[in-house]
Coordinates of C-alpha atoms in Angstrom, one line a residue:
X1 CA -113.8 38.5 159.5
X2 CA -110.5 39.5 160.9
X3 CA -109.6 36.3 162.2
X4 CA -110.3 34.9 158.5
X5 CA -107.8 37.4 157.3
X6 CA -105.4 36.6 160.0
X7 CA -105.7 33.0 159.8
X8 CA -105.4 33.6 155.6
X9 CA -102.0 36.3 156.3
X10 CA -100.9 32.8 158.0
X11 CA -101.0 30.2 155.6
X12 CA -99.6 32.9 152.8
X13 CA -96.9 33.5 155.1
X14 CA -96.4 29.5 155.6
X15 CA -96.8 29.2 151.4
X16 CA -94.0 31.6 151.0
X17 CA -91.6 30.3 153.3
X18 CA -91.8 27.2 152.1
X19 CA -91.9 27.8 148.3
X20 CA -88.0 29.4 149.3
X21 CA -87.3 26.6 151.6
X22 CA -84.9 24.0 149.6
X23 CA -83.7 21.6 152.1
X24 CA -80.9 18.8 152.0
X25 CA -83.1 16.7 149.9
X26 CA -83.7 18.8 147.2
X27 CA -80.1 19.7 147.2
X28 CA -78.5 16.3 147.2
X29 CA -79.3 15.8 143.7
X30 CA -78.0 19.1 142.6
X31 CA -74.7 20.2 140.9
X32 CA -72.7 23.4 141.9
X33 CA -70.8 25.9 140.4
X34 CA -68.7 28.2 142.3
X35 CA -68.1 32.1 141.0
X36 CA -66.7 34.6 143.0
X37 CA -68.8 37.8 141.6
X38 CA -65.8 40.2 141.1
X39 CA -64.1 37.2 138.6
X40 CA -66.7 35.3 136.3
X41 CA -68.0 37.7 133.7
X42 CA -68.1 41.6 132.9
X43 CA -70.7 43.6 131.2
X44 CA -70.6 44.2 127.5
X45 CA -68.0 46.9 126.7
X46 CA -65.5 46.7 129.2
X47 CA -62.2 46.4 129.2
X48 CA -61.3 42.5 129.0
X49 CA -57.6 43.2 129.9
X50 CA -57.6 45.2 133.1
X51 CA -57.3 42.2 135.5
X52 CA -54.0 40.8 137.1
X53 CA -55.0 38.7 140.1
X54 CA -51.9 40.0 141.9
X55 CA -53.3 43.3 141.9
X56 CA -55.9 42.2 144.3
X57 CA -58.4 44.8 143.3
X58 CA -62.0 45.2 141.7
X59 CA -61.9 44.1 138.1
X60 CA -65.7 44.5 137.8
X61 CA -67.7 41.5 137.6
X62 CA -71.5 41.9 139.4
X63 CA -74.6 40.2 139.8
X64 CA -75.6 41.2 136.3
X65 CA -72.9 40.4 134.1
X66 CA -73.5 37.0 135.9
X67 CA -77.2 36.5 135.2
X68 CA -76.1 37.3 131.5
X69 CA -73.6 34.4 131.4
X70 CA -76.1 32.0 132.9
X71 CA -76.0 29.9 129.7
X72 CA -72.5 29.0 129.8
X73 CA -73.2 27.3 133.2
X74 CA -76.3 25.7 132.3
X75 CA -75.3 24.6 129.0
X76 CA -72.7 22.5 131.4
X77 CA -75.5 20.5 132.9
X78 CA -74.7 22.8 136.6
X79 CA -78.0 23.3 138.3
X80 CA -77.1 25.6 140.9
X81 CA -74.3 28.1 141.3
X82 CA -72.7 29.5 144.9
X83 CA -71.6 32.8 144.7
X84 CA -69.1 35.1 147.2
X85 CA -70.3 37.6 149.7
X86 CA -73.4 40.2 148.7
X87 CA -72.8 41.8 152.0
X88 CA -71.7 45.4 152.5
X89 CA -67.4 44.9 152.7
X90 CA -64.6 47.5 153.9
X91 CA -64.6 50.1 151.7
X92 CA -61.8 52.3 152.8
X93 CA -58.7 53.2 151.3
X94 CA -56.0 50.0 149.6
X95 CA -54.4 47.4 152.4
X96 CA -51.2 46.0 151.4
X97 CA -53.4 43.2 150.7
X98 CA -55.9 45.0 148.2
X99 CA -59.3 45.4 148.1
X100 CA -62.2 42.9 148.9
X101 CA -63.0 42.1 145.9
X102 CA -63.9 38.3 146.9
X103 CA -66.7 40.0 149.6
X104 CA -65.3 38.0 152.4
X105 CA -64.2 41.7 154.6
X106 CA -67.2 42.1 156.1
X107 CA -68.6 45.8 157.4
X108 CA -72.5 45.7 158.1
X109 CA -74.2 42.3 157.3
X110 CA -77.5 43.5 156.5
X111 CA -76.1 46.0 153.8
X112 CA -75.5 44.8 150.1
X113 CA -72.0 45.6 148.4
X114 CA -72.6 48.2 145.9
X115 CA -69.5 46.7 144.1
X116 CA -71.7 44.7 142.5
X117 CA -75.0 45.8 142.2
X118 CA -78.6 46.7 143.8
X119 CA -81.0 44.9 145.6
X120 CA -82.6 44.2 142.5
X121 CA -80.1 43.4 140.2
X122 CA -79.3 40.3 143.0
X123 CA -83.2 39.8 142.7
X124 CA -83.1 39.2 138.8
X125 CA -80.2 37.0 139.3
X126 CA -81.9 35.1 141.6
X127 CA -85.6 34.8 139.0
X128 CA -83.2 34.1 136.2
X129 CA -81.8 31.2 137.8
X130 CA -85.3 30.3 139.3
X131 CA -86.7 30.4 135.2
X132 CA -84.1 28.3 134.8
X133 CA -84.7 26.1 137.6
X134 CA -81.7 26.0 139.0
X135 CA -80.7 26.9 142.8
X136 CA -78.8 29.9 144.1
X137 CA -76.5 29.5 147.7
X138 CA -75.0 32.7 149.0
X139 CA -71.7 32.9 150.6
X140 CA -72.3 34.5 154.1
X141 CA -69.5 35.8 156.7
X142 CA -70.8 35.2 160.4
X143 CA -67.8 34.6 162.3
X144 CA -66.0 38.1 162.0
X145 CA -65.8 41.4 160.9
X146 CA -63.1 43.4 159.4
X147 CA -60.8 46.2 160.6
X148 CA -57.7 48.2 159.9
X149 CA -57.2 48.4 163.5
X150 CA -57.4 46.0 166.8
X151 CA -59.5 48.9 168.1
X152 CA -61.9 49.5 165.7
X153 CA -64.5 51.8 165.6
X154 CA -67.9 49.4 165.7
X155 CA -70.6 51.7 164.6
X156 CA -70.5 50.9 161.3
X157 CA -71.6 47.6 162.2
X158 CA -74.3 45.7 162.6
X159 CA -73.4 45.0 166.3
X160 CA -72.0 48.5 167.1
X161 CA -70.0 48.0 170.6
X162 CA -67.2 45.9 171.7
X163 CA -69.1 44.4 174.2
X164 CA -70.9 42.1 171.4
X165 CA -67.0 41.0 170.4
X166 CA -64.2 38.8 171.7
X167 CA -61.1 40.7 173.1
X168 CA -58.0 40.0 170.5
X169 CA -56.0 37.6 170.8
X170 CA -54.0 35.8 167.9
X171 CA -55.3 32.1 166.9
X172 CA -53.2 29.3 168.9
X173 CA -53.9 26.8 165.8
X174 CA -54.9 23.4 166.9
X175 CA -56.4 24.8 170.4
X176 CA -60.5 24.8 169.1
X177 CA -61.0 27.0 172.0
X178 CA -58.4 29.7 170.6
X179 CA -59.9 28.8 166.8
X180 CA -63.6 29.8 168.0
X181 CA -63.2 32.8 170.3
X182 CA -59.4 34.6 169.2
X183 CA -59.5 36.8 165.9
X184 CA -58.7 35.5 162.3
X185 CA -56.6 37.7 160.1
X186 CA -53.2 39.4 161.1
X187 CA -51.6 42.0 161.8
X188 CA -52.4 44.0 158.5
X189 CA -55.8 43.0 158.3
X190 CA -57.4 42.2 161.3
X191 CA -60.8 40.0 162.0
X192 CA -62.6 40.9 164.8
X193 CA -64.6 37.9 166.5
X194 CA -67.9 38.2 166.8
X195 CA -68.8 36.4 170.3
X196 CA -72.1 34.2 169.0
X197 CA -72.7 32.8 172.3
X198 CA -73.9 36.0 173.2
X199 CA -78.0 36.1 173.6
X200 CA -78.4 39.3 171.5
X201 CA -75.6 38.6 168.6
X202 CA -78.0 35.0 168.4
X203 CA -81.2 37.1 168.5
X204 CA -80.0 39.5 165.9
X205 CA -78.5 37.2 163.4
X206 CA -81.4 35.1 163.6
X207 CA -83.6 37.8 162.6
X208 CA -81.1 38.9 160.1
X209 CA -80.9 35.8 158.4
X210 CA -84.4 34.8 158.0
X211 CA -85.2 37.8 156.3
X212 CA -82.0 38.1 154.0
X213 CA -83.3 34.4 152.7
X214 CA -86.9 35.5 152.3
X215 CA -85.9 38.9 150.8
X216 CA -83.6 37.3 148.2
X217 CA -85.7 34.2 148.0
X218 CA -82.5 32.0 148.3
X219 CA -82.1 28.4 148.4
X220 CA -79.1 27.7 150.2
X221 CA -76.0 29.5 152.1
X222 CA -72.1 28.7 152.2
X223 CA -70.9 29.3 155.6
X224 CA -67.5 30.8 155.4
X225 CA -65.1 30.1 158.5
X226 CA -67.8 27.8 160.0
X227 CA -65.3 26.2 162.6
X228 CA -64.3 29.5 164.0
X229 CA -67.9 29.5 165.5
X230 CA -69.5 26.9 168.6
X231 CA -70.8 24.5 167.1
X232 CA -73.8 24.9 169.2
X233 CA -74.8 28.0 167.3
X234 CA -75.9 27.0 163.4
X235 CA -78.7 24.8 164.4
X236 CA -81.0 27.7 165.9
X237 CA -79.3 30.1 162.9
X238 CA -79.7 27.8 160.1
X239 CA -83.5 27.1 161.6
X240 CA -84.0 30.7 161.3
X241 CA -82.8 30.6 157.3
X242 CA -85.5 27.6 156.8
X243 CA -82.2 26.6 153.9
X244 CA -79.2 24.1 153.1
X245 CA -76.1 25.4 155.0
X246 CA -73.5 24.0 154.0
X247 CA -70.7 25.0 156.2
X248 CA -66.7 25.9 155.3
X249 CA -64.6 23.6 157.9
X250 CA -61.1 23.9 157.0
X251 CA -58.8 20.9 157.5
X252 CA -56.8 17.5 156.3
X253 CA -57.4 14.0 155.4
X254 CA -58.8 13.9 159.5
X255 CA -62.1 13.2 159.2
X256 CA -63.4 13.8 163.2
X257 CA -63.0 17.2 163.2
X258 CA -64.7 17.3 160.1
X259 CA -67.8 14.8 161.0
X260 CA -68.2 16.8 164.3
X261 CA -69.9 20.0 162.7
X262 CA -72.4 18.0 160.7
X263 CA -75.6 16.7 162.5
X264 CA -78.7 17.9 163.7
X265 CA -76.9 19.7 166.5
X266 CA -74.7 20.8 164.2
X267 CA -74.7 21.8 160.5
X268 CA -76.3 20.0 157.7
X269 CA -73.4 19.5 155.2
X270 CA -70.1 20.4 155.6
X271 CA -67.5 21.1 152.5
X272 CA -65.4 17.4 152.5
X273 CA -61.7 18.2 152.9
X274 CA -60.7 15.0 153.9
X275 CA -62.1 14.0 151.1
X276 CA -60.1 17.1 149.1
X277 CA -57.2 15.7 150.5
X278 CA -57.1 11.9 149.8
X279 CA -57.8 12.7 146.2
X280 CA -54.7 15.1 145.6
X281 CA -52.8 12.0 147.6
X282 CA -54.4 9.5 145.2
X283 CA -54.4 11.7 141.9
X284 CA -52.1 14.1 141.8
X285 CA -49.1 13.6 138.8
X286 CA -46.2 13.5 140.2
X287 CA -47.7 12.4 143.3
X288 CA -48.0 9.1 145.7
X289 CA -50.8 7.5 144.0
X290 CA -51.9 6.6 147.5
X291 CA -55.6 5.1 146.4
X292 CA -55.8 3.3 149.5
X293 CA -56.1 6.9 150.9
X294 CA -59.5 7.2 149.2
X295 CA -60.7 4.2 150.6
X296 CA -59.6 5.2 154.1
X297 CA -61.5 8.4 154.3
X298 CA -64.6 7.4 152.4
X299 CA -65.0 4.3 155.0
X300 CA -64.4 7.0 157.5
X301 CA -66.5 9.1 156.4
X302 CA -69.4 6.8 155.7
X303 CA -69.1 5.6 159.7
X304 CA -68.7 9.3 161.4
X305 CA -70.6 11.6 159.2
X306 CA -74.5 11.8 159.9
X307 CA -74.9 12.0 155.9
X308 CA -72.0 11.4 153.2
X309 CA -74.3 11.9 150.7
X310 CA -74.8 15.8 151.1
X311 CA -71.4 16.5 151.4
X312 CA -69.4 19.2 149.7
X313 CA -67.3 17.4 146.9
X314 CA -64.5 19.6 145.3
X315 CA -61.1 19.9 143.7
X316 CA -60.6 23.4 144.1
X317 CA -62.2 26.5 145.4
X318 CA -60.8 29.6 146.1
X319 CA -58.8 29.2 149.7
X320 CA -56.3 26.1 147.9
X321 CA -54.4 26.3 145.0
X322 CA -55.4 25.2 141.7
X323 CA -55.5 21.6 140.8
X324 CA -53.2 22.1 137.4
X325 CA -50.8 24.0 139.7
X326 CA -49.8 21.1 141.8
X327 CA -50.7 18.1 139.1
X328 CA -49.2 18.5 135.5
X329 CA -51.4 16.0 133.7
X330 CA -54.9 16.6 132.7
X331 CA -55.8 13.4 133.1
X332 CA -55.0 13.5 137.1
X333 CA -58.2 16.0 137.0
X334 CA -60.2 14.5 134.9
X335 CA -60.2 11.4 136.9
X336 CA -60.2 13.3 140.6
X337 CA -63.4 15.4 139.1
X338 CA -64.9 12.0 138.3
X339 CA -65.0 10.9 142.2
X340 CA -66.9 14.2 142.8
X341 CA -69.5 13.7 140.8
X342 CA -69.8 9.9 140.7
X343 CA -69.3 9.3 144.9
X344 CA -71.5 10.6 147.5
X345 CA -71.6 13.8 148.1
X346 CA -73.0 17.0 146.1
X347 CA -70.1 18.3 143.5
X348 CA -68.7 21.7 143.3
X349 CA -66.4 22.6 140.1
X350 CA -64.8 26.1 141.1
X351 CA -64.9 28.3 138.0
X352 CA -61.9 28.1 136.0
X353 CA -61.3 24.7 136.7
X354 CA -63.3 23.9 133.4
X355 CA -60.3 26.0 131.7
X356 CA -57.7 24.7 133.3
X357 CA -56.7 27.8 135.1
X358 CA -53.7 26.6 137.2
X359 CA -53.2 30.1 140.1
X360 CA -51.0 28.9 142.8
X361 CA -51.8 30.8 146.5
X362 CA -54.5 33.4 146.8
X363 CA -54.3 35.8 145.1
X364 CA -53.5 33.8 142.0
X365 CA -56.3 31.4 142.4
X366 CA -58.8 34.4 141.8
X367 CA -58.3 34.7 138.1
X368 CA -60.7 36.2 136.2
X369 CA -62.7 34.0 133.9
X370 CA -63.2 35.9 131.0
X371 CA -59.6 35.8 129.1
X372 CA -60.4 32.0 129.1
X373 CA -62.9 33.0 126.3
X374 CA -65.6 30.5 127.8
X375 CA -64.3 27.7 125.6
X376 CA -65.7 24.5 125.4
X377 CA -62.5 22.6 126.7
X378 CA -62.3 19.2 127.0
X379 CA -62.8 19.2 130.5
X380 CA -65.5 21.4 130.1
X381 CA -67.1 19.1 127.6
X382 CA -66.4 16.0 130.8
X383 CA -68.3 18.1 133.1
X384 CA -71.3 18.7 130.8
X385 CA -71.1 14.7 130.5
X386 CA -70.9 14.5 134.1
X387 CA -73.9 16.5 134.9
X388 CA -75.6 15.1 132.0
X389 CA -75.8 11.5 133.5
X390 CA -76.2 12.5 137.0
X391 CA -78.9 14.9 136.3
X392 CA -80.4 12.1 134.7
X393 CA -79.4 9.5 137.9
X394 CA -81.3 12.0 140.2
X395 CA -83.9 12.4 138.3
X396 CA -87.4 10.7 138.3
X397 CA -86.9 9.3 134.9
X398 CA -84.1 6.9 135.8
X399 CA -86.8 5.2 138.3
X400 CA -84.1 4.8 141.3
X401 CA -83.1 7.0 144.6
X402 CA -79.4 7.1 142.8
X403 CA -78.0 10.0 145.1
X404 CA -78.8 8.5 148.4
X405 CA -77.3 5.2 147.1
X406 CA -73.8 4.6 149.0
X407 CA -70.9 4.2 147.6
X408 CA -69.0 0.6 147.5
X409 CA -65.2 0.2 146.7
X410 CA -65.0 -2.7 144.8
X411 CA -61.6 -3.4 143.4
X412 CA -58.4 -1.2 143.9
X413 CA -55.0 -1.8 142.3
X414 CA -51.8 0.2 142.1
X415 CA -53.5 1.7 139.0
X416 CA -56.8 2.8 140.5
X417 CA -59.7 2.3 141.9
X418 CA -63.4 1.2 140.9
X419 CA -66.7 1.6 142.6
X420 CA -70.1 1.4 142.5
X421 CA -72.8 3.5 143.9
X422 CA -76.6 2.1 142.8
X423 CA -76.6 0.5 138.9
X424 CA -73.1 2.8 138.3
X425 CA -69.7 1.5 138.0
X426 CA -66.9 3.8 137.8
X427 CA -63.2 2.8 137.0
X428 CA -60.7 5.7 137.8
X429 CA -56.6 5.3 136.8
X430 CA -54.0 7.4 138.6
X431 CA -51.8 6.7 135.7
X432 CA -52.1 9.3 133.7
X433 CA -51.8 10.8 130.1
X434 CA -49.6 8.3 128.6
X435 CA -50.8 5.1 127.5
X436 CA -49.8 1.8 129.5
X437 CA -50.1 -1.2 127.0
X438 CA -50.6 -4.6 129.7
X439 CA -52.0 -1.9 132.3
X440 CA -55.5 -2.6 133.4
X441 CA -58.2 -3.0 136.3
X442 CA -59.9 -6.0 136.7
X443 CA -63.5 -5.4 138.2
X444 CA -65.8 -8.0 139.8
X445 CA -69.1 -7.5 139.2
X446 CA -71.1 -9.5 140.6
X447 CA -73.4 -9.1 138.0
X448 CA -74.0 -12.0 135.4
X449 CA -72.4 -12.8 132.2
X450 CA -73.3 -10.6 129.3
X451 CA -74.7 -7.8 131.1
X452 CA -74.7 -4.8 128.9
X453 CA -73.2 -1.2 130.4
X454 CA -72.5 1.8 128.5
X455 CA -69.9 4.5 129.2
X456 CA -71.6 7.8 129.6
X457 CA -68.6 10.3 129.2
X458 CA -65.6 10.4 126.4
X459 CA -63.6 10.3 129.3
X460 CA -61.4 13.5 128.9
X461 CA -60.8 12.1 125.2
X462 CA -63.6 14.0 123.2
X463 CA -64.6 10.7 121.6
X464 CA -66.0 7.0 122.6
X465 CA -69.2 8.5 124.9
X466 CA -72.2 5.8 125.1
X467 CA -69.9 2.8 124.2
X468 CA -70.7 0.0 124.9
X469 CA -69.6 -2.8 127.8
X470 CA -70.7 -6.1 128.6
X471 CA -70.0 -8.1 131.8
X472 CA -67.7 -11.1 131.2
X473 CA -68.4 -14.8 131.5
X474 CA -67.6 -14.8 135.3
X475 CA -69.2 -11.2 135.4
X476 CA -66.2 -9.3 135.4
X477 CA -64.8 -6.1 133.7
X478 CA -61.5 -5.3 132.4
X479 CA -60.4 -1.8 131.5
X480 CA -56.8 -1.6 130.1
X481 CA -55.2 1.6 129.3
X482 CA -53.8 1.4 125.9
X483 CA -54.1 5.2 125.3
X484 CA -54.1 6.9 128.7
X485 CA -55.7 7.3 132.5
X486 CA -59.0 8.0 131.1
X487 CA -62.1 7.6 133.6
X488 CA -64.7 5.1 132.8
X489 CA -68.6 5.6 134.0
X490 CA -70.6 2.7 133.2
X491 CA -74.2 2.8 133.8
X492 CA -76.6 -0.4 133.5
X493 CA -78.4 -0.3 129.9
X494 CA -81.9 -1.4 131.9
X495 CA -81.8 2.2 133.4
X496 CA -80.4 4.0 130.6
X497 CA -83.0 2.8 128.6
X498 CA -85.7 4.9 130.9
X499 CA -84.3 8.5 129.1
X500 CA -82.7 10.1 126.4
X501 CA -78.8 9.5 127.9
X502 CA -77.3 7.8 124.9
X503 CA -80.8 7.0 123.6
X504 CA -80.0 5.5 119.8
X505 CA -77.3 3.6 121.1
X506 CA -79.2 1.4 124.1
X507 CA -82.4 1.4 121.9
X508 CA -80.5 -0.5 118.9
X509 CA -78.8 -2.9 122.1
X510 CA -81.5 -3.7 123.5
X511 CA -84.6 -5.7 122.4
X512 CA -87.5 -7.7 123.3
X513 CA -88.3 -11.0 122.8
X514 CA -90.5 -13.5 123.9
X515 CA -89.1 -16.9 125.6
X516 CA -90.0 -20.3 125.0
X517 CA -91.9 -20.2 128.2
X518 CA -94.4 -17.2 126.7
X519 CA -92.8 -14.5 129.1
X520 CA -92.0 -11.4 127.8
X521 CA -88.3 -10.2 129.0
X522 CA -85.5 -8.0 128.3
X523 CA -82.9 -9.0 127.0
X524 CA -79.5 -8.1 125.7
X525 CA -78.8 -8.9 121.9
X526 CA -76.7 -7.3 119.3
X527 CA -75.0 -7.8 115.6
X528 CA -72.2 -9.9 115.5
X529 CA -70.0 -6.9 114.5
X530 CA -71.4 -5.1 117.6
X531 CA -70.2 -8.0 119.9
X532 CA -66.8 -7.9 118.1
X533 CA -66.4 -4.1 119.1
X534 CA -67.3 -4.7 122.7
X535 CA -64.8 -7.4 122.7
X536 CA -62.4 -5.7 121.7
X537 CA -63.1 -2.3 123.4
X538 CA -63.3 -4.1 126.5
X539 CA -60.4 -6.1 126.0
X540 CA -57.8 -3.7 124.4
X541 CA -59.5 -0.5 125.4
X542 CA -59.4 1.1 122.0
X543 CA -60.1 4.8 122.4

């Protein structure tokens, strides 16, 4: 009888890890929305004005006055959210540099920050966003501590002598010995390294972890300062988590240094900043318009990292200045948002980007959300679209395996660039706002004549979602720019047809009817005022 009970406490045990277990696969298909806790939402009745980045203190956001905005990130199509820190942080008197409000200062790992709540306000965050379906990743600090002093007192951490910690020595940038084993911070703020190649920091952390994920029921964690650690050291910690870890590894358009911390020795995703950095080089207004950037690092990137397609896609986070604060034109984001979402890789939209929050240098890339009002922008309303048709891409309805697809450049031009990635063609501009007239891209299909597409965003315009667009007699596409840079997402009609994603306007497009030869097949028929508008849409490109 007690070996039945034992062997029954087993398979519960093995039930509950995995139901908490979401791996790569699961998260390839998601959608992510970054919030640092202190700066998305407050409770009812607070003060909506006491909140000046440069301040760089608490202004009182917490894991419950996020679970009550959940509908504003839902309601834009995100199906999983990455918060900062919920570890215990410094919580001494003001540095010159503030408080820790973004949770990043770590004190004792296995503690929660009472800044912003209990254990189980995190827990009803976390069934709220489960109810929802959606997925939770938790920002977690492994590299460092943080200290006042370069002689701290280590009791109040979780590894309490200095024997469990690297001597100090300041960073020699470029040296990856130096990066992994010298101490990040300065001499204001110090961050002492923890030394991970050290049997009992491994031991502890890996028991650490696997419990934080199973208390919390999580679903993924964001490594912070991933490349500060040997590399050697996530596989056995991310084992222990039985997650996604999706690591931070800072750097340029180089993708080598990158590529090297993802892999089953490694990490399995890696946030793409070479990929950050070829779009600002390709996008950004005034800027180089250097599309040929983009095609460098995604052929790159397709040959040296073990899987493009779980990548970390972003235009801002909260370690690089906003986008607006660099580009001046709207459409300049509009289209660089498009590559996230459209390209391999899983896409992250930091919060405030959707209201076009332009902060420079941290601080001033922390602002708090709530003056914005939660409006429904315009680019709000393009990432709702966004998520809309790649929520529908990923899902079972659309009948193909659209997120592992790989991406193909197929045409790029002084004006843009347009790829494909399964039965999805998208056509991004670096021109900009202003309308061209004799400014196009010329796309080759390779599809046959009259095959029918439709547009599944407005583009950054508000209007013209679900037109339609039909291949030309040699298969091609022509997208002029009468109007302004707006990006184009053009999915095949045969699949749209499968769901609700511009539903009345592929059912009235599409028809059946039955050959001379008795066969039954789809074809692609419309009113000859419907094939004057296509003309003309896809000819003039009449917004």
């Amino acid at each position: 009888m007690q070996i039945l009970f034992c062997l029954c406490s087993l398979v519960v045990l093995t039930l509950v890890q995995w139901s908490f277990a979401a791996t790569a696969d699961q998260w390839r298909g998601r959608s992510i929305y970054q919030i640092l806790t202190d700066r998305f939402a407050l409770l009812e009745g607070a003060d909506l004005n006491a909140c000046a980045p440069g301040d760089r203190s608490y202004c009182g956001g917490s894991w419950n006055s996020i679970r009550e905005k959940l509908d504003y990130i839902q309601n834009a199509g995100f199906t999983a959210i990455w918060i900062s820190p919920v570890n215990q942080n410094y919580d001494g008197p003001p540095t010159p540099y503030g408080m820790p409000y973004h949770g990043y200062w770590i004190a004792d790992v296995t503690k929660l920050n009472a800044r912003f709540g209990t254990a189980e306000d995190l827990h009803a965050l976390v069934d709220a966003l489960h109810q929802r379906g959606m997925y939770i990743m938790v920002d977690i600090v492994v590299n460092n501590v943080m200290s006042t002093s370069k002689t701290p007192d280590y009791s109040s951490y979780l590894f309490k002598d200095a024997s469990y910690y690297h001597p100090y020595c300041p960073i020699q940038w470029g040296n990856v010995s130096s990066e992994q084993n010298c101490w990040l911070g300065d001499d204001i703020v110090h961050l002492p390294d923890i030394d991970t190649s050290n049997p009992e920091v491994i031991d502890a952390y890996r028991a650490w972890v696997a419990d934080f994920v199973q208390e919390y029921d999580l679903d993924g964690l964001r490594i912070d300062a991933a490349k500060h650690v040997d590399v050697s050291f996530w596989p056995q910690f991310c084992n222990s988590a039985g997650v996604f870890c999706m690591g931070e590894v800072f750097g340029d358009e180089n993708v080598d240094p990158v590529a090297a911390y993802q892999g089953p020795d490694a990490l399995a995703s890696v946030l793409n900043f070479p990929m950050y950095t070829a779009l600002q080089s390709a996008f950004f207004i005034p800027g180089d318009n250097n599309v040929s950037a983009l095609v460098d690092v995604l052929e790159q990137s397709q040959a040296k990292f073990v899987d493009t397609t779980i990548l970390g896609n972003f235009i801002e986070n909260h370690d690089v200045p906003r986008w607006r604060s660099k580009s001046v034109d709207p459409q300049s984001m509009y289209n660089a948002m498009t590559w996230t979402f459209m390209t391999d890789g899983i896409p992250i939209v930091y919060a405030g980007q959707e209201q076009y929050f332009s902060g420079a240098e941290d601080p001033y890339n922390r602002e708090p959300l709530w003056p914005s009002g939660y409006k429904n922008t315009v680019a709000y309303t393009l990432v709702s679209e966004l998520n809309a048709a790649r929520n529908f891409l990923v899902s079972n309805k659309s009948g193909i395996d659209w997120a592992s697809a790989p991406t193909k450049v197929m045409t790029t031009s002084p004006h843009g660039i347009a790829f494909e990635k399964g039965p999805v063609i998208t056509i991004l501009t670096t021109i900009g706002s202003p309308g061209r007239n004799g400014t196009n891209i010329a796309v080759q299909t390779g599809y046959t004549p009259e095959t029918l597409f439709f547009d599944v965003t407005s583009g950054g315009f508000g209007d013209g979602r679900c037109r339609q667009w039909v291949t030309g007699s040699a298969g091609h596409l022509d997208v002029q720019y009468t109007r302004g840079g707006r990006p184009v997402v053009l999915v095949r009609a045969d699949v749209l047809e499968r769901g609700d994603l511009c539903k009345d306007e592929v059912g009235w497009a599409i028809i059946h009817y039955e050959q001379s030869d008795g066969v039954s097949r789809r074809s692609k028929k419309w009113s000859l005022v419907g094939t004057v508008i296509c003309a003309y849409l896809s000819s003039l490109y009449l917004l």
